[in-house]
mmCIF file of C-alpha atoms in Angstrom:
data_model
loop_
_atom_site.group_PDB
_atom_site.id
_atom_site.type_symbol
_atom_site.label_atom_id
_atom_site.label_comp_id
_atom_site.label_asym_id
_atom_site.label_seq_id
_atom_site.Cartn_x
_atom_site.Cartn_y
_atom_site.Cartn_z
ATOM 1 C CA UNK A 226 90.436 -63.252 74.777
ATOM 2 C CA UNK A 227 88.974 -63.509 71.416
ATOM 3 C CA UNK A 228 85.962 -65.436 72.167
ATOM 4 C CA UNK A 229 85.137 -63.579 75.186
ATOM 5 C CA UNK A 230 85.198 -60.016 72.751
ATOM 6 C CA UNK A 231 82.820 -61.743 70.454
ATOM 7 C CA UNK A 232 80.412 -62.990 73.710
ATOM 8 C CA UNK A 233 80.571 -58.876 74.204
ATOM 9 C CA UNK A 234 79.250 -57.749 71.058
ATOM 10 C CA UNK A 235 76.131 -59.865 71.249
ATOM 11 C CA UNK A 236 73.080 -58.071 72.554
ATOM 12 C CA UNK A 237 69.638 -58.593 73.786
ATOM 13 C CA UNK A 238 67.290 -60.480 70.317
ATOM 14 C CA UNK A 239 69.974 -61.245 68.489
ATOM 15 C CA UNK A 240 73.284 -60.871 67.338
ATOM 16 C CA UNK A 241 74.881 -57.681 66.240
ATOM 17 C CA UNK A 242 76.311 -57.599 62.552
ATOM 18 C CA UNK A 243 78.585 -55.164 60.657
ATOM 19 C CA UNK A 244 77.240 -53.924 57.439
ATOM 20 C CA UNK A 245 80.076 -53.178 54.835
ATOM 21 C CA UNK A 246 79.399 -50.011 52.588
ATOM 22 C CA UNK A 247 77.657 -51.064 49.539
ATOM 23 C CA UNK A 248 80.369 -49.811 47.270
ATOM 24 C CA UNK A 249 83.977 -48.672 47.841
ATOM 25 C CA UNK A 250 83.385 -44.824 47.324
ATOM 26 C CA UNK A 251 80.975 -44.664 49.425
ATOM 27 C CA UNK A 252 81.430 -41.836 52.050
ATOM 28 C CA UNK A 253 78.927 -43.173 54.712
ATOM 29 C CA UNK A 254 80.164 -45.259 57.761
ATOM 30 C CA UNK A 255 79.788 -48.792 57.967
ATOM 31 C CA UNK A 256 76.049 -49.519 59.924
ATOM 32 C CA UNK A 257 75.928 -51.615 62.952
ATOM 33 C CA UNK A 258 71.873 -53.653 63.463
ATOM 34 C CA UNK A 259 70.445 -56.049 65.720
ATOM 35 C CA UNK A 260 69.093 -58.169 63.270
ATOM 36 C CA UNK A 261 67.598 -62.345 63.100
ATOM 37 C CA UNK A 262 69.970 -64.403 61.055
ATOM 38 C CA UNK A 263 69.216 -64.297 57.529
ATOM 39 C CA UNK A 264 70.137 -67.225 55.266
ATOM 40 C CA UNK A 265 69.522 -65.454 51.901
ATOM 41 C CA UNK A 266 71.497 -62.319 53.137
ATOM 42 C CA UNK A 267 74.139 -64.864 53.570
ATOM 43 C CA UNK A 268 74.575 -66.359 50.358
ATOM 44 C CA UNK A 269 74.383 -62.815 48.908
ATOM 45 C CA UNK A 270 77.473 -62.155 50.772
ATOM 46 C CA UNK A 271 79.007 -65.290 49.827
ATOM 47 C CA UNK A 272 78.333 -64.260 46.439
ATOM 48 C CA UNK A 273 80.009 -61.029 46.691
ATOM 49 C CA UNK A 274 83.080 -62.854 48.850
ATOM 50 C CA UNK A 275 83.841 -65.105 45.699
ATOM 51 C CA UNK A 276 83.632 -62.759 43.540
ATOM 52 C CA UNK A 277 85.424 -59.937 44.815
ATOM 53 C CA UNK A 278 88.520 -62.269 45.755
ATOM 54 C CA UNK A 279 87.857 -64.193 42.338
ATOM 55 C CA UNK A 280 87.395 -67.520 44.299
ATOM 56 C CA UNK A 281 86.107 -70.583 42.612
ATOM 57 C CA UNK A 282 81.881 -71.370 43.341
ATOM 58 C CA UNK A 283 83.194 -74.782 44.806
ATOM 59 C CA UNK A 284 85.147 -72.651 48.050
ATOM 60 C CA UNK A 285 81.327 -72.486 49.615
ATOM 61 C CA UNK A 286 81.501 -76.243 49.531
ATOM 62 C CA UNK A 287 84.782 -76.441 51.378
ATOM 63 C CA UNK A 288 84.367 -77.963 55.028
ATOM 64 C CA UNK A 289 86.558 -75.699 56.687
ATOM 65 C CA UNK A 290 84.306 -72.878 55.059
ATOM 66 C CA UNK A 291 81.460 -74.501 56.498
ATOM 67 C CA UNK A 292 82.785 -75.358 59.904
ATOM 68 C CA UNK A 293 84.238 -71.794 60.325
ATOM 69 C CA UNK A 294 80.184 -70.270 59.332
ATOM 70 C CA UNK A 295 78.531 -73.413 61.823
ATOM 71 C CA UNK A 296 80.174 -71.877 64.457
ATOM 72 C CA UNK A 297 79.218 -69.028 64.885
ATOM 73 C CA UNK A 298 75.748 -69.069 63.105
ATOM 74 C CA UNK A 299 74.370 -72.417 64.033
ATOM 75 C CA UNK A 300 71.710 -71.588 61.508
ATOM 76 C CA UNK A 301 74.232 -71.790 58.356
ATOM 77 C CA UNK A 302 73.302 -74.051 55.699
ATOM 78 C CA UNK A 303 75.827 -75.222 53.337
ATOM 79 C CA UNK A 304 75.704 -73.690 49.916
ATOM 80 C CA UNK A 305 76.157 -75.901 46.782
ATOM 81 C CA UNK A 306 78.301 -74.714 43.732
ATOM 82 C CA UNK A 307 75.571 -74.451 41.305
ATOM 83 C CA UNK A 308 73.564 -71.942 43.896
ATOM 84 C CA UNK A 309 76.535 -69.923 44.542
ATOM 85 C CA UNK A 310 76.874 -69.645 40.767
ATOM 86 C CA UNK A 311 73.262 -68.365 40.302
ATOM 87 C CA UNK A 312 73.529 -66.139 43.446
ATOM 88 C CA UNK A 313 76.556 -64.498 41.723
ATOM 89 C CA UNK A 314 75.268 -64.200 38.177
ATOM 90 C CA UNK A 315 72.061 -62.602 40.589
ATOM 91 C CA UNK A 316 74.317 -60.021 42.022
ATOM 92 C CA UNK A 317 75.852 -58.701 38.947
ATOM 93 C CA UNK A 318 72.714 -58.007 37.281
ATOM 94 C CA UNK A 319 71.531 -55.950 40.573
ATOM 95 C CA UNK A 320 74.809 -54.233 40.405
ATOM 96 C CA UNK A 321 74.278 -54.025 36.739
ATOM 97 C CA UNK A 322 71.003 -52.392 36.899
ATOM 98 C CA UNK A 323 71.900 -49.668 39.909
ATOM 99 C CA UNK A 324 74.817 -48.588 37.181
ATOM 100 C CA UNK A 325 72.670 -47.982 34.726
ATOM 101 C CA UNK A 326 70.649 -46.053 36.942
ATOM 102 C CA UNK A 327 73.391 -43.892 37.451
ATOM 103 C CA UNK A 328 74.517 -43.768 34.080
ATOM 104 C CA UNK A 329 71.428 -42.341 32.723
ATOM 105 C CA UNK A 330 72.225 -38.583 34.119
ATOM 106 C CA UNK A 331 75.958 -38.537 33.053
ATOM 107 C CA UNK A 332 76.322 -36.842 29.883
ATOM 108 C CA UNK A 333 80.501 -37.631 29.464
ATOM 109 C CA UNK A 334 82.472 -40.044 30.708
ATOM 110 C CA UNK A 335 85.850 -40.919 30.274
ATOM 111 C CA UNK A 336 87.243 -44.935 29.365
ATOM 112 C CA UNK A 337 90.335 -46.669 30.871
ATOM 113 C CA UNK A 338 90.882 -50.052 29.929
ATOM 114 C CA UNK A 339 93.349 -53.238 32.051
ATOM 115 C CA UNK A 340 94.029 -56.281 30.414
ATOM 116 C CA UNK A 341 95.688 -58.699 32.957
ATOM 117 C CA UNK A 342 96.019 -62.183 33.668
ATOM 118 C CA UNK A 343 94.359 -63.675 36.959
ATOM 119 C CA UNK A 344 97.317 -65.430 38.602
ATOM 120 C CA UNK A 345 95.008 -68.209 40.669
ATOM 121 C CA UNK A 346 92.930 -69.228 36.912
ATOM 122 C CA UNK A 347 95.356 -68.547 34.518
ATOM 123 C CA UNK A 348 93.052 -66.642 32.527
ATOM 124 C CA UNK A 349 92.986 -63.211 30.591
ATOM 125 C CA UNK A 350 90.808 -60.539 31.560
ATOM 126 C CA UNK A 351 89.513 -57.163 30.502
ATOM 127 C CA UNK A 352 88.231 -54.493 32.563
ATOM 128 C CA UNK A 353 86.739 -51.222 31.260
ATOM 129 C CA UNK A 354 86.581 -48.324 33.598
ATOM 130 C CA UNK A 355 84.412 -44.815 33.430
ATOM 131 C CA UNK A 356 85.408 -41.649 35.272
ATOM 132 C CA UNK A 357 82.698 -38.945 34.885
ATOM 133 C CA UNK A 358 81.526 -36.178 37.116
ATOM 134 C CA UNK A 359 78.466 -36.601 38.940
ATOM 135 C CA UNK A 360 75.350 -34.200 39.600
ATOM 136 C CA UNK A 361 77.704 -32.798 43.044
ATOM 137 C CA UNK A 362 80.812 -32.350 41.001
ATOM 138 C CA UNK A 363 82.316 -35.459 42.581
ATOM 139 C CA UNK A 364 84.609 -37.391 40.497
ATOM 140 C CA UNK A 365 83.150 -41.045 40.189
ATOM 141 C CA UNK A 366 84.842 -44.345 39.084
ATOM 142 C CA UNK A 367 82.716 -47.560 38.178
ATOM 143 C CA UNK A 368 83.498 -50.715 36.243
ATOM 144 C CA UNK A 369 81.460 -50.808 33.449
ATOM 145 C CA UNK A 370 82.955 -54.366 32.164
ATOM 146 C CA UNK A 371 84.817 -57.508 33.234
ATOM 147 C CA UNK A 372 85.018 -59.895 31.017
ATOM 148 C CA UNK A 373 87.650 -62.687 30.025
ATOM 149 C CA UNK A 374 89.244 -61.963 26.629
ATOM 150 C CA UNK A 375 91.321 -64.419 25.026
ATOM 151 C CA UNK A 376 94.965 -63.499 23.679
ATOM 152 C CA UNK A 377 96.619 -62.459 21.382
ATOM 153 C CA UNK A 378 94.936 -58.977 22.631
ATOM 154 C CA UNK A 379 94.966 -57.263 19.209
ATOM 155 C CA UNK A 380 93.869 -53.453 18.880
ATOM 156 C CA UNK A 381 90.436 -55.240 16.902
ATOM 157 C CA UNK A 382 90.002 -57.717 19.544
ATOM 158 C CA UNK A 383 89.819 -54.999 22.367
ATOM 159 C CA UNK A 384 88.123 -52.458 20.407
ATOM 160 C CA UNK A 385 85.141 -55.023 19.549
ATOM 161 C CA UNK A 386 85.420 -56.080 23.097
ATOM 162 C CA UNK A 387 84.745 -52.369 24.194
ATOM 163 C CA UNK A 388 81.872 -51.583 21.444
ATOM 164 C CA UNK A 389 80.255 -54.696 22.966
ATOM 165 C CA UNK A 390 80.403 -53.940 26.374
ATOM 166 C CA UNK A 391 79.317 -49.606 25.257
ATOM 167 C CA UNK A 392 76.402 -51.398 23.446
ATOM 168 C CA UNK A 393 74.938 -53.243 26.411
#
């Protein structure tokens, strides 16, 4: 039954894809396209995968990974580690660059910071979010910082750890 509901969804040159939103507030619907298979739209997607599920790089190396991606897009090629590192690290500074863009119109914003402990690494984290108002009167949320912070989390430690992430 499964197999024969993906056979339905393909259509004449190519296959048809579903396009998540580009960010979780986004009001538009998802976008359906006939489109070739793109490698490099792949491993920007694996990039995003890892990171938004906080998976190690090395999961893109995992067989089953691989097998389950072969399968359906005979044109996958593995991705190694050190690429899905790069591709990551490429997709925060894109990211990084569209919130800047963004930034530069909003004249307050409002701070909230998490400190947590990722329970699959064992490792601290901060996260700084902004809340502002933007130019339709629509109440906006962004991360403006992730980064790992190492404990004790003393009021200095998270106040330099803010000033550094306000001054970038």
């Amino acid at each position: 039954m499964f197999r024969k509901r993906l056979n339905e969804r393909r259509v004449s040159g190519g296959q048809q894809f579903f396009q998540p939103s580009s960010s979780c507030g986004d009001s538009q619907p998802p976008v359906l396209w006939d489109d070739k298979f793109d490698m490099a739209r792949m491993r920007e997607r694996a990039a995003q995968w890892v990171m938004m599920h906080d998976h190690p790089f090395t999961i893109v190396e995992e067989e089953g990974f691989n097998l389950m991606q072969k399968t359906r897009m005979p044109e996958w090629e593995k991705i190694m580690r050190i690429t899905n590192k790069k591709d990551c690290v490429s997709v925060f500074e894109i990211e990084k660059k569209k919130l800047m863009n963004v930034l530069k119109n909003v004249n307050k914003i409002s701070l909230m910071i998490d400190l947590w402990k990722s329970s699959n690494q064992n490792i601290e984290y901060m996260v700084i979010t902004g809340h502002f108002i933007d130019g339709n009167w629509r109440l906006q949320k962004m991360v403006l910082s992730f980064v790992h912070i190492d404990p004790p989390h003393t009021g200095v430690q998270v106040v330099d750890s803010v000033y550094k992430c306000l001054k970038e």
